[in-house]
PDB file of C-alpha atoms in Angstrom:
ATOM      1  CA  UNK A 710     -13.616  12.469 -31.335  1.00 92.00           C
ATOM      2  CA  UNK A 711     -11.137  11.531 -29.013  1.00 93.00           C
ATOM      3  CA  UNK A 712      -8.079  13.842 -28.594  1.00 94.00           C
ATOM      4  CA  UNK A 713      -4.816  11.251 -27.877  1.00 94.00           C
ATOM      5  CA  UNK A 714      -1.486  12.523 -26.653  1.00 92.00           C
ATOM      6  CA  UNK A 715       0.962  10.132 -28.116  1.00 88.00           C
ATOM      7  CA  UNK A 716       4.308  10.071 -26.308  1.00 85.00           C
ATOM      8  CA  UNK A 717       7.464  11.556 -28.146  1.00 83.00           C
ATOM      9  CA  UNK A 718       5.002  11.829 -31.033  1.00 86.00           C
ATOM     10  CA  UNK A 719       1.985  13.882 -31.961  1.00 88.00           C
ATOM     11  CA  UNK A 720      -1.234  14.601 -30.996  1.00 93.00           C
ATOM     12  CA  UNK A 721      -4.647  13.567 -32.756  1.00 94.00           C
ATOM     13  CA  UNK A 722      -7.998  13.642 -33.059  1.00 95.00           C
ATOM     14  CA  UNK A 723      -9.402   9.695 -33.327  1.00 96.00           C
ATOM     15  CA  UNK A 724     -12.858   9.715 -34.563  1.00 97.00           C
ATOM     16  CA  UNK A 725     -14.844   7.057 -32.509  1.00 95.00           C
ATOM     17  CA  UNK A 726     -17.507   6.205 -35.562  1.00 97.00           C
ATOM     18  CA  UNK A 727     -14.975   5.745 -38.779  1.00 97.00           C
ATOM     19  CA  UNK A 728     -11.867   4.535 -36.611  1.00 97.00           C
ATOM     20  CA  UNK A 729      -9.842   7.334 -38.825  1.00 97.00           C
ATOM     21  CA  UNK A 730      -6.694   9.213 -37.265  1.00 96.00           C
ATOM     22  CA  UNK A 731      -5.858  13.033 -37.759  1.00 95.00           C
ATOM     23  CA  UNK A 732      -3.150  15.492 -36.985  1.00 93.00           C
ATOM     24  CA  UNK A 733      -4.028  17.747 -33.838  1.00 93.00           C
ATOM     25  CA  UNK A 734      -3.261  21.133 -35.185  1.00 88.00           C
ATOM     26  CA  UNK A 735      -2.198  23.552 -32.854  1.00 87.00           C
ATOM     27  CA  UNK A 736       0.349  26.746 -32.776  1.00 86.00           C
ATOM     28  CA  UNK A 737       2.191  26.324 -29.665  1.00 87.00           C
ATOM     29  CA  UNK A 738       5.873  25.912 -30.428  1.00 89.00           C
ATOM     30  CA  UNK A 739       7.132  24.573 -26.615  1.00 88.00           C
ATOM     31  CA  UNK A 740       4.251  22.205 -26.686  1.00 88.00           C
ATOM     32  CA  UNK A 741       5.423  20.263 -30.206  1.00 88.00           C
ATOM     33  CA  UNK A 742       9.284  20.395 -29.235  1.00 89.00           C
ATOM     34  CA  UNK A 743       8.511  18.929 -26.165  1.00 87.00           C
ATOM     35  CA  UNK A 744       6.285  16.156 -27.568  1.00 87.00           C
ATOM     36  CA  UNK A 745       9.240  15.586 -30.331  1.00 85.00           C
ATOM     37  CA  UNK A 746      12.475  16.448 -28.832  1.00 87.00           C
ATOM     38  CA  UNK A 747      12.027  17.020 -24.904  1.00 83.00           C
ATOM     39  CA  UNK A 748      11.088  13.703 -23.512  1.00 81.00           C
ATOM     40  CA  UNK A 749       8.032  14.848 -22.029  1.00 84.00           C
ATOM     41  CA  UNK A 750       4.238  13.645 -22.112  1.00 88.00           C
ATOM     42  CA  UNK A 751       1.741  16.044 -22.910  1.00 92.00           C
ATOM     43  CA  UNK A 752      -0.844  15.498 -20.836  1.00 93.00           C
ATOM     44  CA  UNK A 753      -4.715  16.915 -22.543  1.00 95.00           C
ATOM     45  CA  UNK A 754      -7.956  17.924 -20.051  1.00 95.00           C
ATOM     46  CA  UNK A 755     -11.313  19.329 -21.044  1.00 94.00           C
ATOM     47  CA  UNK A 756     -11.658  22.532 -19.162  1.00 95.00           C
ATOM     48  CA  UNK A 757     -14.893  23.140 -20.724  1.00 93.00           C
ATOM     49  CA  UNK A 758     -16.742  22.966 -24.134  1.00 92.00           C
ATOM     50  CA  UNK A 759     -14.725  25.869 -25.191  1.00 94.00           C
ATOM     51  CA  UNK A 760     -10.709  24.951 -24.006  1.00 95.00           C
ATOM     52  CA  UNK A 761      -8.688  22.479 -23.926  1.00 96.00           C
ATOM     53  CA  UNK A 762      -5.812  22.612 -21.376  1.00 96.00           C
ATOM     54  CA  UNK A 763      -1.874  21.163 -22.226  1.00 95.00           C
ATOM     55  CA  UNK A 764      -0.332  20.280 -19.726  1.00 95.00           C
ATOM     56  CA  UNK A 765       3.480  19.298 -19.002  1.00 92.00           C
ATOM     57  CA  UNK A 766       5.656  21.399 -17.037  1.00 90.00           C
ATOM     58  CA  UNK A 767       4.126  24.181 -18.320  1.00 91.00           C
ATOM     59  CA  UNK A 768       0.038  25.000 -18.980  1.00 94.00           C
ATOM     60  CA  UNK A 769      -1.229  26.043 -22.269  1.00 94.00           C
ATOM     61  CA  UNK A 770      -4.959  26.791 -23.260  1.00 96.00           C
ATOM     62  CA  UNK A 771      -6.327  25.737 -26.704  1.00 95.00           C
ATOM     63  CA  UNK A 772      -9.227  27.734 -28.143  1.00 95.00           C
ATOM     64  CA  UNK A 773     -11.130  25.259 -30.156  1.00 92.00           C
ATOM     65  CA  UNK A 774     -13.107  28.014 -32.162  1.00 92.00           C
ATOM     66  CA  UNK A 775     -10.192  30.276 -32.721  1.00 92.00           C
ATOM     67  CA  UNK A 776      -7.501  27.362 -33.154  1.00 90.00           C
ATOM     68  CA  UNK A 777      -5.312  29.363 -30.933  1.00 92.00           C
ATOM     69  CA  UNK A 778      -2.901  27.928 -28.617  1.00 93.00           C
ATOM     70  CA  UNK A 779      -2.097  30.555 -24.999  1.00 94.00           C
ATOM     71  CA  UNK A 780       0.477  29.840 -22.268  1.00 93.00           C
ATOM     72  CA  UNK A 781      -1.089  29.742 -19.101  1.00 94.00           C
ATOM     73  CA  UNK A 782       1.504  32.226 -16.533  1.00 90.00           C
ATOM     74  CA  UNK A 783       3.589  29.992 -13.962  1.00 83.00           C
ATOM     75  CA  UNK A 784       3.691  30.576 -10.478  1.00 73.00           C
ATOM     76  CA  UNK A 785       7.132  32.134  -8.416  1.00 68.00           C
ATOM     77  CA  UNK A 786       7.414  28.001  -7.428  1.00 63.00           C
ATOM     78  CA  UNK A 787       7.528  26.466 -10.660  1.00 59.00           C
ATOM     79  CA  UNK A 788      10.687  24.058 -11.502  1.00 64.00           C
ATOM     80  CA  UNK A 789      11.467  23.426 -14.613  1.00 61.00           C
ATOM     81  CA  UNK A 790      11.490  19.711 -13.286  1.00 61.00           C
ATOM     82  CA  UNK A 791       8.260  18.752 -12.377  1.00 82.00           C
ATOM     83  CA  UNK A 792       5.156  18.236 -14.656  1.00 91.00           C
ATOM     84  CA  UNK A 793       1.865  19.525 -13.390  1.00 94.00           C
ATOM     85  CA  UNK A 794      -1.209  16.641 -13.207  1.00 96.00           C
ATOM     86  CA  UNK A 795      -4.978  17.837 -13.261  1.00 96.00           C
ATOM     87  CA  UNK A 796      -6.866  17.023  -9.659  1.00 97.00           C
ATOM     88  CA  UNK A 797     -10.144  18.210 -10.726  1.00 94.00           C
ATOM     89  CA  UNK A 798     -12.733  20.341 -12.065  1.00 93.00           C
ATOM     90  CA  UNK A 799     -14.787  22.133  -9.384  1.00 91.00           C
ATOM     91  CA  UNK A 800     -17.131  24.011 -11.954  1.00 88.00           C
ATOM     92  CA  UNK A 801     -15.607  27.021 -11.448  1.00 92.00           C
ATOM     93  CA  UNK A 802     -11.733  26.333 -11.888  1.00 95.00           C
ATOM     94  CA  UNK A 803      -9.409  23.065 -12.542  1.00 97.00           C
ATOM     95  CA  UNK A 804      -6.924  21.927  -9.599  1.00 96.00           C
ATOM     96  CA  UNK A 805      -3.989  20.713 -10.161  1.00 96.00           C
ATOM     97  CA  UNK A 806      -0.724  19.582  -8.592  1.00 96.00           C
ATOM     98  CA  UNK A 807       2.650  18.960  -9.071  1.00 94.00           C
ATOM     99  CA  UNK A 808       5.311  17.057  -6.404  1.00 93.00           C
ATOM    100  CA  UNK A 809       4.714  19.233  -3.681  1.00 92.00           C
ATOM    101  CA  UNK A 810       2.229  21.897  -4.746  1.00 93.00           C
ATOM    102  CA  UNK A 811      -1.381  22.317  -5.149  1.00 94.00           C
ATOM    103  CA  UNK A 812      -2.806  24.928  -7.618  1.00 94.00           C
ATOM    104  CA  UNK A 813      -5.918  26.684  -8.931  1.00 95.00           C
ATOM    105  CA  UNK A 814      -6.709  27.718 -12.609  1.00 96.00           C
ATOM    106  CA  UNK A 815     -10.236  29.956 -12.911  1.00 95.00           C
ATOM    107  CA  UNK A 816     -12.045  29.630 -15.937  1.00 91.00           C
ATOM    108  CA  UNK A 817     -10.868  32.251 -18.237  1.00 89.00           C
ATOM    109  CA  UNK A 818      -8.098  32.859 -15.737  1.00 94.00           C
ATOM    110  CA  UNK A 819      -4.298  33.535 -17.266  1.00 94.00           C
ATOM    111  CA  UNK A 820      -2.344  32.806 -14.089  1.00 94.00           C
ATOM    112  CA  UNK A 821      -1.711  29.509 -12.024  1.00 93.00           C
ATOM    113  CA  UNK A 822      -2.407  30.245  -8.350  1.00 93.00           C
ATOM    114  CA  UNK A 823      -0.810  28.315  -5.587  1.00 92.00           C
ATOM    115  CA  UNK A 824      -2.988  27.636  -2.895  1.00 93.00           C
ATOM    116  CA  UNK A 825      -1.590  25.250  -0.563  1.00 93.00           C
ATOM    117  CA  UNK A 826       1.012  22.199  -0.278  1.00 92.00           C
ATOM    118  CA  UNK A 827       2.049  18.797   1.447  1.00 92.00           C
ATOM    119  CA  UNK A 828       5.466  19.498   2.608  1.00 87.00           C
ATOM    120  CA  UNK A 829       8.019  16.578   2.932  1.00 91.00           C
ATOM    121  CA  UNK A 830       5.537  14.724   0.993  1.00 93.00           C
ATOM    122  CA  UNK A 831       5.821  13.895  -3.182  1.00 95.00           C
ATOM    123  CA  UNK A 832       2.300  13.592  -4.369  1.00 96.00           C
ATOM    124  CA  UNK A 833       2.156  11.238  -6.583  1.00 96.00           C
ATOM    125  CA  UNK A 834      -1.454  11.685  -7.558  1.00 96.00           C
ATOM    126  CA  UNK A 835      -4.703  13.294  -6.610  1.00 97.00           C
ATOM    127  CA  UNK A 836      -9.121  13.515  -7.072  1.00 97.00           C
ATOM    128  CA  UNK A 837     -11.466  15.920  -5.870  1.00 95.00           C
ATOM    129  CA  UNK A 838     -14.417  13.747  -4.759  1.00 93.00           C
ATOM    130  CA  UNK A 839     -18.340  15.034  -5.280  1.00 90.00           C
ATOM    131  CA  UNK A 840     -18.176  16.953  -2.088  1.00 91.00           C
ATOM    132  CA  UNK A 841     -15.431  19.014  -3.210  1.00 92.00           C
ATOM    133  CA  UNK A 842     -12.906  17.486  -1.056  1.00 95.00           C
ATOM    134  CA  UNK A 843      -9.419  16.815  -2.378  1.00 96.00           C
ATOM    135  CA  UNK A 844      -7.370  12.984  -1.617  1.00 97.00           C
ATOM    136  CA  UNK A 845      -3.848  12.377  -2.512  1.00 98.00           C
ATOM    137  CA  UNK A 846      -2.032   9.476  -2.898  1.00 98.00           C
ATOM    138  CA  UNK A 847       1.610  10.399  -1.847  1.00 97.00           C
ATOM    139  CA  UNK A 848       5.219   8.685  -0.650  1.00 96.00           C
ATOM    140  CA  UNK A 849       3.806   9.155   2.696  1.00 95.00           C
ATOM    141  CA  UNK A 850       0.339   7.543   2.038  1.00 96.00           C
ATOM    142  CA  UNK A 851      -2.975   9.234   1.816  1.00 97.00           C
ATOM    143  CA  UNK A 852      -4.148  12.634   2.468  1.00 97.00           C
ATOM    144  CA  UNK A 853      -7.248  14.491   2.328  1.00 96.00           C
ATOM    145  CA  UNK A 854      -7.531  18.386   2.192  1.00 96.00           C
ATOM    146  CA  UNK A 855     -11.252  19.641   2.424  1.00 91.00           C
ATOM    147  CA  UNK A 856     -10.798  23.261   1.936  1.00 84.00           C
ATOM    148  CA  UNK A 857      -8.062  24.882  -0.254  1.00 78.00           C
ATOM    149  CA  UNK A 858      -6.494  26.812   2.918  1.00 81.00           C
ATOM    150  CA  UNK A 859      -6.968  24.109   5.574  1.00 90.00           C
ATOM    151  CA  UNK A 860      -3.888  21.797   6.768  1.00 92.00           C
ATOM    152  CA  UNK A 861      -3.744  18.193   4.493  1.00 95.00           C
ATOM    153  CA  UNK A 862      -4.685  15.671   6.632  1.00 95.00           C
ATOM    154  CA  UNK A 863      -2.562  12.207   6.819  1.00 96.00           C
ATOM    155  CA  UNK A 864      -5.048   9.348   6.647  1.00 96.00           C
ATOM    156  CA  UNK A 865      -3.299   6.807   9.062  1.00 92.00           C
ATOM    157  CA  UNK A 866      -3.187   3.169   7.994  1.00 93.00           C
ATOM    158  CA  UNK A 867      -1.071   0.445   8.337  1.00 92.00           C
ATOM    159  CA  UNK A 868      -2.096  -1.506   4.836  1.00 92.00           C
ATOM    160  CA  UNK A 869       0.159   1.141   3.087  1.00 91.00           C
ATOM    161  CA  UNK A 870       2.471   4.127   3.331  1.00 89.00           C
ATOM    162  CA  UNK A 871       3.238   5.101  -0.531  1.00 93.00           C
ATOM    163  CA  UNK A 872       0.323   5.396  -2.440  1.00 96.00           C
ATOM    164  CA  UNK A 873       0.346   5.723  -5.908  1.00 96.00           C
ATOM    165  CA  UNK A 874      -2.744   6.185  -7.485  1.00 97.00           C
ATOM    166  CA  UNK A 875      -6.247   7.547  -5.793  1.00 98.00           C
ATOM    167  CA  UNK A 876      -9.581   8.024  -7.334  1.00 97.00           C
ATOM    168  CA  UNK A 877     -13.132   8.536  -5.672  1.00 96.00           C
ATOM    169  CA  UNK A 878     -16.130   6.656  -6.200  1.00 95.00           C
ATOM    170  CA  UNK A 879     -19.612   7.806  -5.989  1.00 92.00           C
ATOM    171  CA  UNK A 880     -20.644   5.441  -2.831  1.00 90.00           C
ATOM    172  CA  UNK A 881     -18.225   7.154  -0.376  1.00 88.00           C
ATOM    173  CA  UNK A 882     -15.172   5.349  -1.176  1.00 95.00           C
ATOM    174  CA  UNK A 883     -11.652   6.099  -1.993  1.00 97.00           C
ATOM    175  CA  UNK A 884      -9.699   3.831  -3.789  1.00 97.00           C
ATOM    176  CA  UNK A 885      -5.929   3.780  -3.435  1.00 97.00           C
ATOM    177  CA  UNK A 886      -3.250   1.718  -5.009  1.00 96.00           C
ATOM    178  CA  UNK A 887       0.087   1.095  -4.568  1.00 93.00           C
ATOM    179  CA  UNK A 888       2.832  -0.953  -5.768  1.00 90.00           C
ATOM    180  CA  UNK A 889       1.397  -4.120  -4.258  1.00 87.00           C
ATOM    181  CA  UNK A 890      -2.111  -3.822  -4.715  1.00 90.00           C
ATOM    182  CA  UNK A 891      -5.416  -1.953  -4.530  1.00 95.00           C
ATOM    183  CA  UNK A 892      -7.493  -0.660  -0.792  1.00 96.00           C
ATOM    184  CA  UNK A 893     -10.558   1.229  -0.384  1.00 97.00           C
ATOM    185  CA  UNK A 894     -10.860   4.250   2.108  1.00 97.00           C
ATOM    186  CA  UNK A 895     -14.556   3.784   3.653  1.00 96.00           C
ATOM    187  CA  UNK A 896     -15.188   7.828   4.265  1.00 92.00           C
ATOM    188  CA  UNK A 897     -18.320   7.213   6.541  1.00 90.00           C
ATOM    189  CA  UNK A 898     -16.517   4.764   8.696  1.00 92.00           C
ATOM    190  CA  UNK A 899     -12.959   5.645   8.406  1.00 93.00           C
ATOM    191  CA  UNK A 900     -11.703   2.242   8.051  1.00 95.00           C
ATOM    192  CA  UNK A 901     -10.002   0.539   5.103  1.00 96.00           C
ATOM    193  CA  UNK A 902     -10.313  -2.748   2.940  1.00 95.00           C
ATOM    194  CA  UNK A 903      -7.667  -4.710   0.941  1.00 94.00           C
ATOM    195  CA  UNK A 904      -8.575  -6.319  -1.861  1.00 94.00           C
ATOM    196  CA  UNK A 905      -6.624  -9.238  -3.571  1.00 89.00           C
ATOM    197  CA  UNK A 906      -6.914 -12.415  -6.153  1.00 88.00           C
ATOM    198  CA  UNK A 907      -9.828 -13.873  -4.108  1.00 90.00           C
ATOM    199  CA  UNK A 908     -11.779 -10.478  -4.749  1.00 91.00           C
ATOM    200  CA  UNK A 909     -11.222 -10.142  -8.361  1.00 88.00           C
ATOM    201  CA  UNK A 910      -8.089  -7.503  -8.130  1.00 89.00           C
ATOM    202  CA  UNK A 911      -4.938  -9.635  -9.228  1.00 85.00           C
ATOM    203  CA  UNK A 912      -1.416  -8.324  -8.304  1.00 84.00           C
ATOM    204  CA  UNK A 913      -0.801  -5.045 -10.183  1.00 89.00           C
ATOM    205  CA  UNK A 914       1.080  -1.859  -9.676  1.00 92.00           C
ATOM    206  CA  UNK A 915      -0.832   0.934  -9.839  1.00 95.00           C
ATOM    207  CA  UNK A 916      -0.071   4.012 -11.840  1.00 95.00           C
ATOM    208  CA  UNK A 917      -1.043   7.606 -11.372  1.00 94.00           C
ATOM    209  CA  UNK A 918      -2.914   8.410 -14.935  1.00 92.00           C
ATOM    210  CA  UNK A 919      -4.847   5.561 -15.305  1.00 92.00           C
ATOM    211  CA  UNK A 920      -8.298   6.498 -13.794  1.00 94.00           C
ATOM    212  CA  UNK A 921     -11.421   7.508 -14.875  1.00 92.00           C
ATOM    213  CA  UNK A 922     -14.823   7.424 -13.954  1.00 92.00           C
ATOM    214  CA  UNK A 923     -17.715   6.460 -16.515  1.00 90.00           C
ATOM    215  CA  UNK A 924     -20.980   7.721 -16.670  1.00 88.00           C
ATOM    216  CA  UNK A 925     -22.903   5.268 -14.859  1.00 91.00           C
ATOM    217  CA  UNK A 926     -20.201   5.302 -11.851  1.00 91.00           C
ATOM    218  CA  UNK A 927     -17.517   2.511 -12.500  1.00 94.00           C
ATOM    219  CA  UNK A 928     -14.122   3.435 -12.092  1.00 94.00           C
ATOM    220  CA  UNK A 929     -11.492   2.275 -13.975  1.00 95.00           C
ATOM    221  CA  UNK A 930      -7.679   2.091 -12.251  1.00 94.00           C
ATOM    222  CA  UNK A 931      -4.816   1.163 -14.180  1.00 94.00           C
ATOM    223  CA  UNK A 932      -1.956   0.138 -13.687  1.00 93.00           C
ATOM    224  CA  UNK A 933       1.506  -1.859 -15.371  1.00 92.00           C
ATOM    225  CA  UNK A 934      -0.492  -5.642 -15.341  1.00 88.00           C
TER     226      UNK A 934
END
């Protein structure tokens, strides 16, 4: 089954063989008003086999044997205003980030922990990579940060300066889009590509959520076209 977050709505549980819809049934009070009443998407992450995490501008952990629904502790930074967007999964933990900050969440762990940030910079999306290494498309363009308490690294180019989408491929590549269109960051030689209508990529702008990775490597990058 598929678990879909449907905006000002519900969520549900689409079952890929019969095409049938169901209700999502979960206790967490915040969570529903803010899917009916708050304006807010919910946005849903497999942590594991076990949880499932809910995430808006605040973190909540659904036991799927239990049925249970637990709020995951903020951080001293939180606002109120800003939604919180999954980087990755490392194994151990899930990243995640919000405008400014980066955070961890360990397996089983109760309590968001801030461990760095990209200061006069709005991130506007992030992926951890196979190597563990974490890119962000921000305002400012794109950053890399390969070890939770090193300095984020600007990525200088002059194709683009704010990203808004980034996802990494399995050959070494990041892929970055913006408003305009879609580039590729080649990691082994540090130089970029543009792509356009003559390479397949027509004009889109590129949004944030929109990514994925399949099993057999493709990516997939969304975007309003």
């Amino acid at each position: 089954e598929l678990l879909l977050s449907t905006y000002s709505d519900r969520l549900c549980l689409f079952d890929k063989n019969t095409g049938r819809i169901r209700k999502f049934e979960f206790n967490d009070p915040d969570i529903l008003y803010k899917l009916k009443y708050g304006g807010r998407s919910i946005n849903v992450f497999n942590e594991n086999d076990r949880d499932i995490l809910l995430i808006s501008n605040s973190i909540s952990r659904y036991d799927k044997r239990s049925g249970i629904c637990r709020k995951i502790a903020d951080t001293p930074q939180k606002n109120p205003h800003k939604n919180y967007f999954v980087i990755g999964s490392d194994g151990k933990g899930v990243w995640l980030h919000d405008d400014i900050n980066i955070y961890y969440l360990e397996e089983n762990a109760n309590k968001l922990k801030p461990r760095n940030s990209i200061e006069n910079t709005i991130i506007r999306c992030g992926h951890i990579d196979n190597s563990g290494t974490m890119w962000f498309a921000t305002d400012n363009g794109l950053y890399r940060l390969s070890e939770a308490d090193s300095t984020p690294q600007l990525i200088e180019s002059a194709l683009f300066d704010n990203a808004t989408s980034v996802i990494c491929d399995l050959q070494s590549r990041v892929w970055i889009g913006d408003e305009r269109g879609l580039y590729a960051y080649l990691k082994e030689s540090g130089s970029f590509a543009m792509f356009g209508d003559s390479d397949g990529a027509s004009r889109n702008e590129y949004l944030n959520k929109p990514r994925l990775i399949g099993r057999n490597g493709d990516i997939y990058i969304g975007g309003v076209r």
